[in-house]
Amino acid sequence: MFELLYPDEYLESTYKINFEHLYQEGYRGVLFDIDNTLVPHGAPADRRAIRLFHRLKEIGFQTCLISNNKEPRVKSFSDQVGSEYIYKAGKPLPGGYLKGMEKMKTTTESTLFVGDQIFTDVLGARRAGLYTIMVEPIHPKEEIQIVLKRYLEKVVLFFYFRSRKKKRVEK
């Protein structure tokens, strides 16, 4: 019932993703949400985010930020980490994801997406045909419309974790 909303992976943090392994698996591009995925909502890029993007470039990844925010927010962050970007992306529609892949010159098979929200990030990435990694939000402070969606996310995540547990038992 909820499968289109399920991420391929759910991890504690963007900063715990094994990007080296993903590169070995054939991924060459990473699309990132910004707020509560890389930094707390509205925060500028911090040292940890800047180091991550430097590491990704060393590994060989192309990167692109994809956000529903306006250009000043997204461009500022992009300039700090040295990444391509898409602003006013229209998530969960797939168009912004496809534009991001175009900028990175990657395909759906070689691109993955990292974000913290089911109803925008994960749904949009899944609709675009991407491998999706959902991470826990960095900070609890969020806009009211996101706080309300988090309650619905808890229901989806309940079924997601239950389905994963069931699949492990069946193996």
XYZ file of N, CA, C and O in Angstrom:
684
model
N 0.822 -1.199 0.000
C 0.000 0.000 0.000
C 0.868 1.266 0.000
O 0.594 2.204 -0.719
N 1.914 1.291 0.816
C 2.751 2.484 0.953
C 4.059 2.379 0.154
O 4.900 3.250 0.259
N 4.244 1.325 -0.641
C 5.549 1.027 -1.231
C 6.190 2.197 -1.980
O 7.401 2.359 -1.934
N 5.389 3.004 -2.663
C 5.954 4.139 -3.397
C 6.579 5.168 -2.447
O 7.417 5.971 -2.846
N 6.196 5.104 -1.182
C 6.731 6.034 -0.189
C 7.937 5.466 0.562
O 8.568 6.179 1.331
N 8.236 4.191 0.333
C 9.337 3.557 1.061
C 10.684 3.895 0.432
O 10.875 3.714 -0.772
N 11.646 4.335 1.248
C 13.002 4.527 0.717
C 13.662 3.157 0.505
O 13.240 2.156 1.073
N 14.701 3.142 -0.298
C 15.468 1.901 -0.464
C 16.290 1.610 0.788
O 16.516 0.457 1.132
N 16.727 2.672 1.450
C 17.466 2.538 2.715
C 17.009 3.644 3.654
O 16.629 4.722 3.212
N 17.100 3.368 4.952
C 16.819 4.378 5.970
C 18.002 4.360 6.919
O 18.322 3.322 7.504
N 18.679 5.504 7.048
C 19.870 5.591 7.887
C 19.752 6.737 8.877
O 18.970 7.663 8.684
N 20.582 6.664 9.888
C 20.570 7.677 10.949
C 20.998 9.051 10.442
O 20.469 10.067 10.864
N 21.965 9.080 9.526
C 22.535 10.363 9.114
C 23.145 10.279 7.717
O 23.690 9.236 7.333
N 23.097 11.378 7.009
C 23.789 11.502 5.725
C 25.266 11.204 5.912
O 25.907 10.616 5.041
N 25.784 11.586 7.059
C 27.214 11.482 7.313
C 27.650 10.067 7.690
O 28.828 9.836 7.933
N 26.706 9.138 7.701
C 27.040 7.732 7.965
C 26.865 6.859 6.719
O 26.998 5.643 6.785
N 26.585 7.479 5.584
C 26.413 6.731 4.338
C 27.789 6.310 3.819
O 28.728 7.115 3.790
N 27.887 5.067 3.392
C 29.137 4.554 2.830
C 29.172 4.877 1.326
O 28.820 4.046 0.490
N 29.584 6.082 1.011
C 29.608 6.535 -0.374
C 30.641 5.779 -1.208
O 30.445 5.583 -2.408
N 31.722 5.349 -0.584
C 32.728 4.571 -1.317
C 32.102 3.281 -1.850
O 32.309 2.909 -3.012
N 31.317 2.618 -1.024
C 30.642 1.379 -1.436
C 29.645 1.665 -2.568
O 29.565 0.907 -3.541
N 28.892 2.745 -2.433
C 27.918 3.097 -3.467
C 28.607 3.396 -4.797
O 28.098 3.035 -5.860
N 29.774 4.013 -4.746
C 30.531 4.273 -5.968
C 30.960 2.951 -6.600
O 30.854 2.766 -7.817
N 31.426 2.021 -5.772
C 31.809 0.689 -6.272
C 30.607 -0.032 -6.888
O 30.769 -0.827 -7.806
N 29.406 0.256 -6.391
C 28.180 -0.347 -6.922
C 27.755 0.271 -8.262
O 26.812 -0.197 -8.881
N 28.432 1.346 -8.679
C 28.141 1.947 -9.977
C 27.459 3.300 -9.938
O 27.185 3.892 -10.988
N 27.193 3.829 -8.754
C 26.575 5.156 -8.669
C 27.629 6.225 -8.933
O 28.769 6.118 -8.486
N 27.224 7.258 -9.693
C 28.147 8.326 -10.061
C 27.620 9.715 -9.725
O 28.369 10.687 -9.778
N 26.348 9.822 -9.392
C 25.755 11.107 -9.053
C 24.918 11.005 -7.796
O 24.258 9.988 -7.572
N 24.966 12.065 -6.979
C 24.160 12.118 -5.763
C 23.363 13.417 -5.753
O 23.939 14.505 -5.845
N 22.043 13.276 -5.677
C 21.148 14.410 -5.478
C 20.870 14.519 -3.989
O 20.553 13.509 -3.350
N 20.998 15.714 -3.430
C 20.781 15.924 -2.004
C 19.697 16.960 -1.750
O 19.702 18.027 -2.378
N 18.838 16.685 -0.789
C 18.033 17.711 -0.154
C 19.004 18.477 0.748
O 20.065 17.950 1.099
N 18.663 19.678 1.174
C 19.569 20.455 2.031
C 19.109 20.440 3.491
O 19.779 19.892 4.364
N 17.962 21.090 3.736
C 17.513 21.324 5.111
C 17.139 20.032 5.822
O 16.317 19.250 5.354
N 17.777 19.838 6.968
C 17.609 18.689 7.850
C 18.136 17.392 7.255
O 17.986 16.337 7.835
N 18.780 17.491 6.089
C 19.485 16.356 5.495
C 20.983 16.577 5.629
O 21.712 15.680 6.036
N 21.434 17.792 5.314
C 22.851 18.143 5.398
C 23.155 19.055 6.583
O 24.234 18.963 7.173
N 22.230 19.949 6.891
C 22.370 20.910 8.000
C 20.988 21.145 8.607
O 19.978 20.839 7.977
N 20.927 21.719 9.823
C 19.612 22.084 10.366
C 18.897 23.065 9.435
O 19.538 23.778 8.652
N 17.583 23.096 9.530
C 16.756 23.931 8.648
C 17.247 25.375 8.622
O 17.370 26.033 9.649
N 17.548 25.873 7.419
C 17.949 27.265 7.229
C 19.405 27.576 7.514
O 19.844 28.700 7.282
N 20.173 26.617 8.011
C 21.574 26.873 8.378
C 22.469 26.894 7.138
O 22.187 26.232 6.139
N 23.563 27.662 7.216
C 24.529 27.632 6.117
C 25.315 26.315 6.155
O 25.249 25.574 7.138
N 26.076 26.072 5.110
C 26.916 24.873 5.085
C 27.921 24.967 6.230
O 28.525 26.009 6.460
N 28.085 23.877 6.945
C 29.073 23.832 8.019
C 30.284 23.033 7.537
O 30.311 22.526 6.418
N 31.293 22.927 8.400
C 32.519 22.217 8.018
C 32.250 20.776 7.621
O 32.855 20.246 6.691
N 31.341 20.143 8.322
C 31.025 18.744 8.044
C 30.450 18.585 6.637
O 30.845 17.689 5.893
N 29.535 19.471 6.239
C 28.946 19.413 4.898
C 30.003 19.707 3.839
O 30.071 19.022 2.810
N 30.825 20.708 4.081
C 31.880 21.063 3.123
C 32.854 19.904 2.948
O 33.234 19.562 1.819
N 33.250 19.264 4.062
C 34.142 18.091 3.981
C 33.494 16.946 3.211
O 34.148 16.260 2.424
N 32.186 16.728 3.428
C 31.484 15.658 2.726
C 31.540 15.876 1.216
O 31.866 14.955 0.456
N 31.241 17.075 0.760
C 31.241 17.340 -0.677
C 32.655 17.248 -1.261
O 32.826 16.781 -2.389
N 33.642 17.641 -0.493
C 35.034 17.490 -0.934
C 35.356 15.998 -1.081
O 35.953 15.577 -2.091
N 34.952 15.205 -0.106
C 35.175 13.750 -0.144
C 34.465 13.115 -1.340
O 35.019 12.263 -2.033
N 33.227 13.527 -1.588
C 32.476 12.977 -2.711
C 33.181 13.260 -4.040
O 33.237 12.384 -4.915
N 33.713 14.451 -4.181
C 34.452 14.787 -5.406
C 35.706 13.916 -5.534
O 36.039 13.455 -6.626
N 36.407 13.703 -4.408
C 37.598 12.845 -4.430
C 37.250 11.418 -4.833
O 38.006 10.771 -5.556
N 36.101 10.928 -4.379
C 35.660 9.578 -4.744
C 35.358 9.516 -6.238
O 35.609 8.500 -6.887
N 34.828 10.610 -6.788
C 34.480 10.651 -8.212
C 33.024 10.972 -8.486
O 32.577 10.923 -9.633
N 32.278 11.324 -7.448
C 30.855 11.634 -7.610
C 30.625 13.030 -8.178
O 31.367 13.965 -7.877
N 29.555 13.147 -8.951
C 28.953 14.428 -9.309
C 27.880 14.670 -8.249
O 27.275 13.715 -7.756
N 27.632 15.921 -7.895
C 26.597 16.217 -6.897
C 25.689 17.335 -7.390
O 26.096 18.179 -8.193
N 24.472 17.307 -6.859
C 23.518 18.371 -7.161
C 22.563 18.491 -5.976
O 22.044 17.490 -5.485
N 22.361 19.704 -5.525
C 21.389 19.992 -4.471
C 20.037 20.182 -5.141
O 19.955 20.846 -6.176
N 19.004 19.611 -4.561
C 17.657 19.765 -5.118
C 16.735 20.189 -3.991
O 16.597 19.480 -2.999
N 16.164 21.377 -4.125
C 15.403 21.958 -3.030
C 14.170 22.695 -3.550
O 14.190 23.243 -4.652
N 13.140 22.706 -2.735
C 11.954 23.498 -3.049
C 12.127 24.952 -2.603
O 11.248 25.774 -2.833
N 13.248 25.267 -1.971
C 13.530 26.630 -1.534
C 13.798 27.549 -2.730
O 14.032 27.097 -3.848
N 13.831 28.851 -2.421
C 14.127 29.860 -3.445
C 15.635 29.887 -3.720
O 16.436 29.410 -2.931
N 15.982 30.490 -4.850
C 17.376 30.469 -5.295
C 18.386 31.043 -4.296
O 19.460 30.443 -4.130
N 18.131 32.158 -3.617
C 19.167 32.673 -2.713
C 19.629 31.635 -1.671
O 20.831 31.490 -1.423
N 18.692 30.898 -1.089
C 19.050 29.875 -0.098
C 19.873 28.753 -0.733
O 20.904 28.335 -0.214
N 19.406 28.256 -1.859
C 20.032 27.091 -2.489
C 21.378 27.459 -3.113
O 22.368 26.736 -2.953
N 21.442 28.602 -3.798
C 22.697 29.030 -4.431
C 23.773 29.295 -3.384
O 24.937 28.913 -3.564
N 23.408 29.938 -2.288
C 24.366 30.219 -1.219
C 24.980 28.921 -0.685
O 26.201 28.807 -0.543
N 24.134 27.940 -0.424
C 24.624 26.652 0.085
C 25.486 25.979 -0.983
O 26.565 25.451 -0.689
N 25.022 26.015 -2.213
C 25.748 25.410 -3.329
C 27.142 26.014 -3.479
O 28.125 25.293 -3.681
N 27.230 27.328 -3.387
C 28.521 28.005 -3.487
C 29.466 27.549 -2.378
O 30.665 27.394 -2.605
N 28.922 27.327 -1.193
C 29.756 26.918 -0.056
C 30.304 25.502 -0.218
O 31.429 25.233 0.198
N 29.527 24.604 -0.809
C 29.971 23.204 -0.927
C 30.498 22.872 -2.323
O 31.048 21.794 -2.539
N 30.316 23.764 -3.282
C 30.808 23.528 -4.634
C 30.016 22.482 -5.388
O 30.575 21.521 -5.916
N 28.702 22.664 -5.441
C 27.825 21.683 -6.085
C 26.887 22.362 -7.077
O 26.598 23.556 -6.955
N 26.398 21.598 -8.032
C 25.307 22.047 -8.889
C 24.066 22.190 -8.010
O 24.037 21.661 -6.890
N 23.025 22.858 -8.517
C 21.802 22.978 -7.720
C 20.580 23.197 -8.586
O 20.668 23.676 -9.710
N 19.446 22.814 -8.029
C 18.125 23.069 -8.599
C 17.302 23.704 -7.485
O 17.190 23.130 -6.398
N 16.767 24.890 -7.705
C 15.908 25.541 -6.715
C 14.469 25.485 -7.206
O 14.215 25.215 -8.390
N 13.518 25.715 -6.301
C 12.092 25.591 -6.621
C 11.854 24.330 -7.458
O 11.253 24.365 -8.525
N 12.332 23.215 -6.945
C 12.367 21.950 -7.685
C 10.998 21.313 -7.897
O 10.850 20.450 -8.748
N 10.022 21.720 -7.103
C 8.689 21.155 -7.270
C 8.546 19.737 -6.750
O 7.691 18.988 -7.213
N 9.406 19.354 -5.804
C 9.281 18.014 -5.212
C 7.899 17.888 -4.581
O 7.459 18.834 -3.956
N 7.193 16.815 -4.765
C 7.611 15.483 -5.200
C 7.446 15.206 -6.694
O 7.519 14.047 -7.109
N 7.254 16.202 -7.520
C 7.214 15.951 -8.961
C 8.615 15.548 -9.423
O 9.616 16.043 -8.887
N 8.744 14.684 -10.408
C 10.060 14.180 -10.810
C 10.912 15.145 -11.626
O 12.114 14.936 -11.768
N 10.338 16.241 -12.135
C 11.072 17.147 -13.010
C 12.381 17.682 -12.458
O 13.394 17.721 -13.154
N 12.395 18.110 -11.211
C 13.617 18.651 -10.605
C 14.711 17.601 -10.494
O 15.895 17.901 -10.687
N 14.326 16.382 -10.192
C 15.300 15.287 -10.102
C 15.924 15.035 -11.482
O 17.129 14.836 -11.588
N 15.080 15.050 -12.504
C 15.565 14.815 -13.868
C 16.501 15.937 -14.317
O 17.533 15.693 -14.944
N 16.170 17.190 -13.953
C 17.050 18.322 -14.274
C 18.392 18.178 -13.553
O 19.442 18.496 -14.111
N 18.338 17.710 -12.314
C 19.573 17.498 -11.556
C 20.470 16.463 -12.220
O 21.686 16.656 -12.341
N 19.865 15.376 -12.695
C 20.647 14.344 -13.396
C 21.223 14.902 -14.695
O 22.357 14.576 -15.057
N 20.456 15.735 -15.355
C 20.937 16.372 -16.591
C 22.177 17.209 -16.304
O 23.173 17.136 -17.022
N 22.135 17.988 -15.227
C 23.287 18.823 -14.850
C 24.503 17.973 -14.506
O 25.628 18.354 -14.794
N 24.262 16.822 -13.866
C 25.379 15.945 -13.465
C 25.810 15.012 -14.600
O 26.821 14.328 -14.478
N 24.990 14.951 -15.663
C 25.232 14.028 -16.780
C 25.230 12.576 -16.297
O 26.109 11.787 -16.632
N 24.217 12.248 -15.481
C 24.058 10.890 -14.970
C 22.687 10.350 -15.397
O 21.869 11.093 -15.940
N 22.465 9.085 -15.128
C 21.204 8.424 -15.470
C 20.496 7.978 -14.201
O 21.078 8.034 -13.109
N 19.277 7.486 -14.355
C 18.557 6.983 -13.174
C 19.301 5.799 -12.561
O 19.281 5.639 -11.343
N 19.965 5.006 -13.381
C 20.703 3.845 -12.861
C 21.969 4.233 -12.107
O 22.432 3.477 -11.249
N 22.533 5.396 -12.420
C 23.797 5.785 -11.789
C 23.639 6.923 -10.786
O 24.628 7.484 -10.316
N 22.398 7.252 -10.443
C 22.133 8.377 -9.531
C 21.364 7.896 -8.311
O 20.469 7.067 -8.416
N 21.724 8.445 -7.153
C 20.959 8.172 -5.938
C 20.541 9.493 -5.309
O 21.093 10.542 -5.623
N 19.546 9.395 -4.450
C 19.016 10.590 -3.796
C 19.071 10.409 -2.283
O 18.781 9.333 -1.768
N 19.411 11.494 -1.567
C 19.455 11.498 -0.103
C 18.577 12.637 0.409
O 18.781 13.794 0.034
N 17.611 12.304 1.267
C 16.728 13.319 1.840
C 16.107 12.849 3.142
O 16.257 11.688 3.525
N 15.380 13.749 3.802
C 14.835 13.437 5.128
C 13.313 13.377 5.202
O 12.770 13.121 6.271
N 12.614 13.623 4.090
C 11.154 13.638 4.137
C 10.557 12.636 3.153
O 10.985 12.567 2.003
N 9.549 11.928 3.606
C 8.903 10.929 2.761
C 8.064 11.565 1.661
O 8.188 11.205 0.494
N 7.194 12.504 2.021
C 6.185 12.990 1.084
C 6.697 13.971 0.032
O 5.978 14.305 -0.907
N 7.908 14.451 0.186
C 8.511 15.279 -0.864
C 9.730 14.551 -1.425
O 9.738 14.153 -2.593
N 10.740 14.344 -0.595
C 12.020 13.786 -1.033
C 11.910 12.371 -1.585
O 12.258 12.112 -2.734
N 11.462 11.453 -0.755
C 11.420 10.041 -1.142
C 10.415 9.815 -2.270
O 10.735 9.172 -3.272
N 9.224 10.351 -2.121
C 8.201 10.159 -3.149
C 8.679 10.686 -4.507
O 8.554 10.007 -5.527
N 9.247 11.864 -4.523
C 9.731 12.433 -5.781
C 10.859 11.619 -6.392
O 10.880 11.375 -7.597
N 11.801 11.197 -5.564
C 12.929 10.391 -6.061
C 12.445 9.052 -6.596
O 12.908 8.585 -7.645
N 11.507 8.442 -5.908
C 10.956 7.160 -6.375
C 10.209 7.350 -7.696
O 10.326 6.547 -8.605
N 9.458 8.439 -7.800
C 8.729 8.721 -9.049
C 9.695 8.958 -10.208
O 9.372 8.683 -11.357
N 10.890 9.475 -9.894
C 11.907 9.702 -10.926
C 12.708 8.427 -11.219
O 13.562 8.425 -12.098
N 12.461 7.371 -10.459
C 13.134 6.093 -10.690
C 14.498 5.964 -10.044
O 15.335 5.181 -10.479
N 14.742 6.737 -8.959
C 16.054 6.758 -8.317
C 16.133 5.853 -7.089
O 15.135 5.614 -6.406
N 17.345 5.420 -6.796
C 17.647 4.741 -5.538
C 17.568 5.815 -4.462
O 18.169 6.887 -4.598
N 16.827 5.557 -3.387
C 16.599 6.591 -2.373
C 17.111 6.178 -1.007
O 16.891 5.052 -0.567
N 17.788 7.108 -0.365
C 18.232 6.922 1.015
C 17.565 8.010 1.842
O 17.774 9.199 1.596
N 16.757 7.587 2.790
C 16.131 8.538 3.709
C 16.960 8.563 4.986
O 17.380 7.512 5.480
N 17.210 9.771 5.493
C 17.961 9.926 6.733
C 17.071 10.592 7.776
O 16.114 11.289 7.442
N 17.423 10.363 9.029
C 16.686 11.023 10.109
C 16.962 12.522 10.059
O 18.085 12.936 9.754
N 15.958 13.342 10.355
C 16.181 14.794 10.353
C 17.271 15.166 11.356
O 17.349 14.601 12.444
N 18.102 16.119 10.982
C 19.212 16.557 11.838
C 18.712 17.254 13.096
O 19.262 17.077 14.168
N 17.674 18.063 12.957
C 17.227 18.900 14.077
C 15.705 18.922 14.132
O 15.042 18.965 13.091
N 15.116 18.919 15.340
C 13.653 18.893 15.442
C 12.949 20.197 15.045
O 11.753 20.190 14.766
N 13.680 21.322 14.987
C 13.046 22.600 14.641
C 12.734 22.622 13.144
O 13.631 22.560 12.307
N 11.428 22.694 12.811
C 11.001 22.699 11.420
C 9.781 23.597 11.263
O 9.113 23.934 12.237
N 9.481 23.935 10.012
C 8.285 24.720 9.724
C 7.049 23.887 10.065
O 7.070 22.657 9.977
N 5.947 24.545 10.395
C 4.749 23.865 10.885
C 4.210 22.831 9.895
O 3.796 21.743 10.292
N 4.233 23.134 8.587
C 3.699 22.169 7.620
C 4.534 20.889 7.593
O 4.013 19.806 7.351
N 5.825 20.994 7.883
C 6.684 19.807 7.934
C 6.413 19.030 9.213
O 6.332 17.794 9.197
N 6.228 19.746 10.319
C 5.921 19.084 11.595
C 4.659 18.235 11.453
O 4.612 17.087 11.906
N 3.650 18.770 10.797
C 2.406 18.026 10.614
C 2.620 16.790 9.747
O 2.083 15.723 10.038
N 3.426 16.918 8.689
C 3.705 15.767 7.826
C 4.486 14.685 8.562
O 4.372 13.509 8.232
N 5.259 15.074 9.550
C 6.060 14.087 10.296
C 5.159 13.064 11.000
O 5.539 11.910 11.153
N 3.970 13.496 11.425
C 3.039 12.543 12.057
C 2.601 11.482 11.063
O 2.532 10.290 11.388
N 2.309 11.878 9.836
C 1.939 10.918 8.799
C 3.135 10.039 8.417
O 2.977 8.852 8.133
N 4.322 10.630 8.424
C 5.522 9.855 8.124
C 5.704 8.717 9.118
O 6.151 7.635 8.744
N 5.372 8.959 10.372
C 5.520 7.912 11.394
C 4.684 6.685 11.044
O 5.117 5.555 11.256
N 3.516 6.901 10.477
C 2.659 5.780 10.070
C 3.330 5.014 8.932
O 3.431 3.781 8.971
N 3.799 5.734 7.927
C 4.454 5.095 6.788
C 5.701 4.342 7.254
O 5.937 3.197 6.850
N 6.500 4.971 8.114
C 7.725 4.329 8.592
C 7.424 3.089 9.431
O 8.185 2.118 9.384
N 6.334 3.099 10.159
C 5.931 1.906 10.911
C 5.780 0.724 9.954
O 6.326 -0.358 10.171
N 5.050 0.933 8.867
C 4.835 -0.139 7.893
C 6.116 -0.467 7.118
O 6.371 -1.619 6.778
N 6.941 0.540 6.872
C 8.217 0.325 6.186
C 9.104 -0.607 7.015
O 9.613 -1.608 6.507
N 9.287 -0.279 8.276
C 10.152 -1.108 9.129
C 9.552 -2.503 9.330
O 10.282 -3.485 9.383
N 8.248 -2.580 9.419
C 7.594 -3.877 9.559
C 7.820 -4.733 8.305
O 8.103 -5.922 8.400
N 7.731 -4.115 7.129
C 7.943 -4.870 5.891
C 9.398 -5.319 5.758
O 9.672 -6.410 5.283
N 10.325 -4.492 6.195
C 11.756 -4.865 6.155
C 12.035 -6.020 7.098
O 12.775 -6.926 6.758
N 11.435 -5.962 8.281
C 11.618 -7.030 9.257
C 11.052 -8.340 8.700
O 11.682 -9.396 8.804
N 9.906 -8.252 8.077
C 9.254 -9.430 7.485
C 10.119 -10.030 6.390
O 10.283 -11.241 6.299
N 10.728 -9.178 5.544
C 11.592 -9.661 4.466
C 12.828 -10.360 5.017
O 13.284 -11.353 4.473
N 13.386 -9.853 6.128
C 14.561 -10.496 6.743
C 14.207 -11.870 7.289
O 14.980 -12.794 7.190
N 13.022 -11.987 7.868
C 12.562 -13.254 8.425
C 12.357 -14.277 7.308
O 12.675 -15.457 7.455
N 11.837 -13.842 6.163
C 11.570 -14.733 5.034
C 12.846 -15.259 4.387
O 12.830 -16.290 3.752
N 13.953 -14.539 4.527
C 15.218 -14.971 3.916
C 15.778 -16.116 4.635
O 16.080 -16.939 5.019
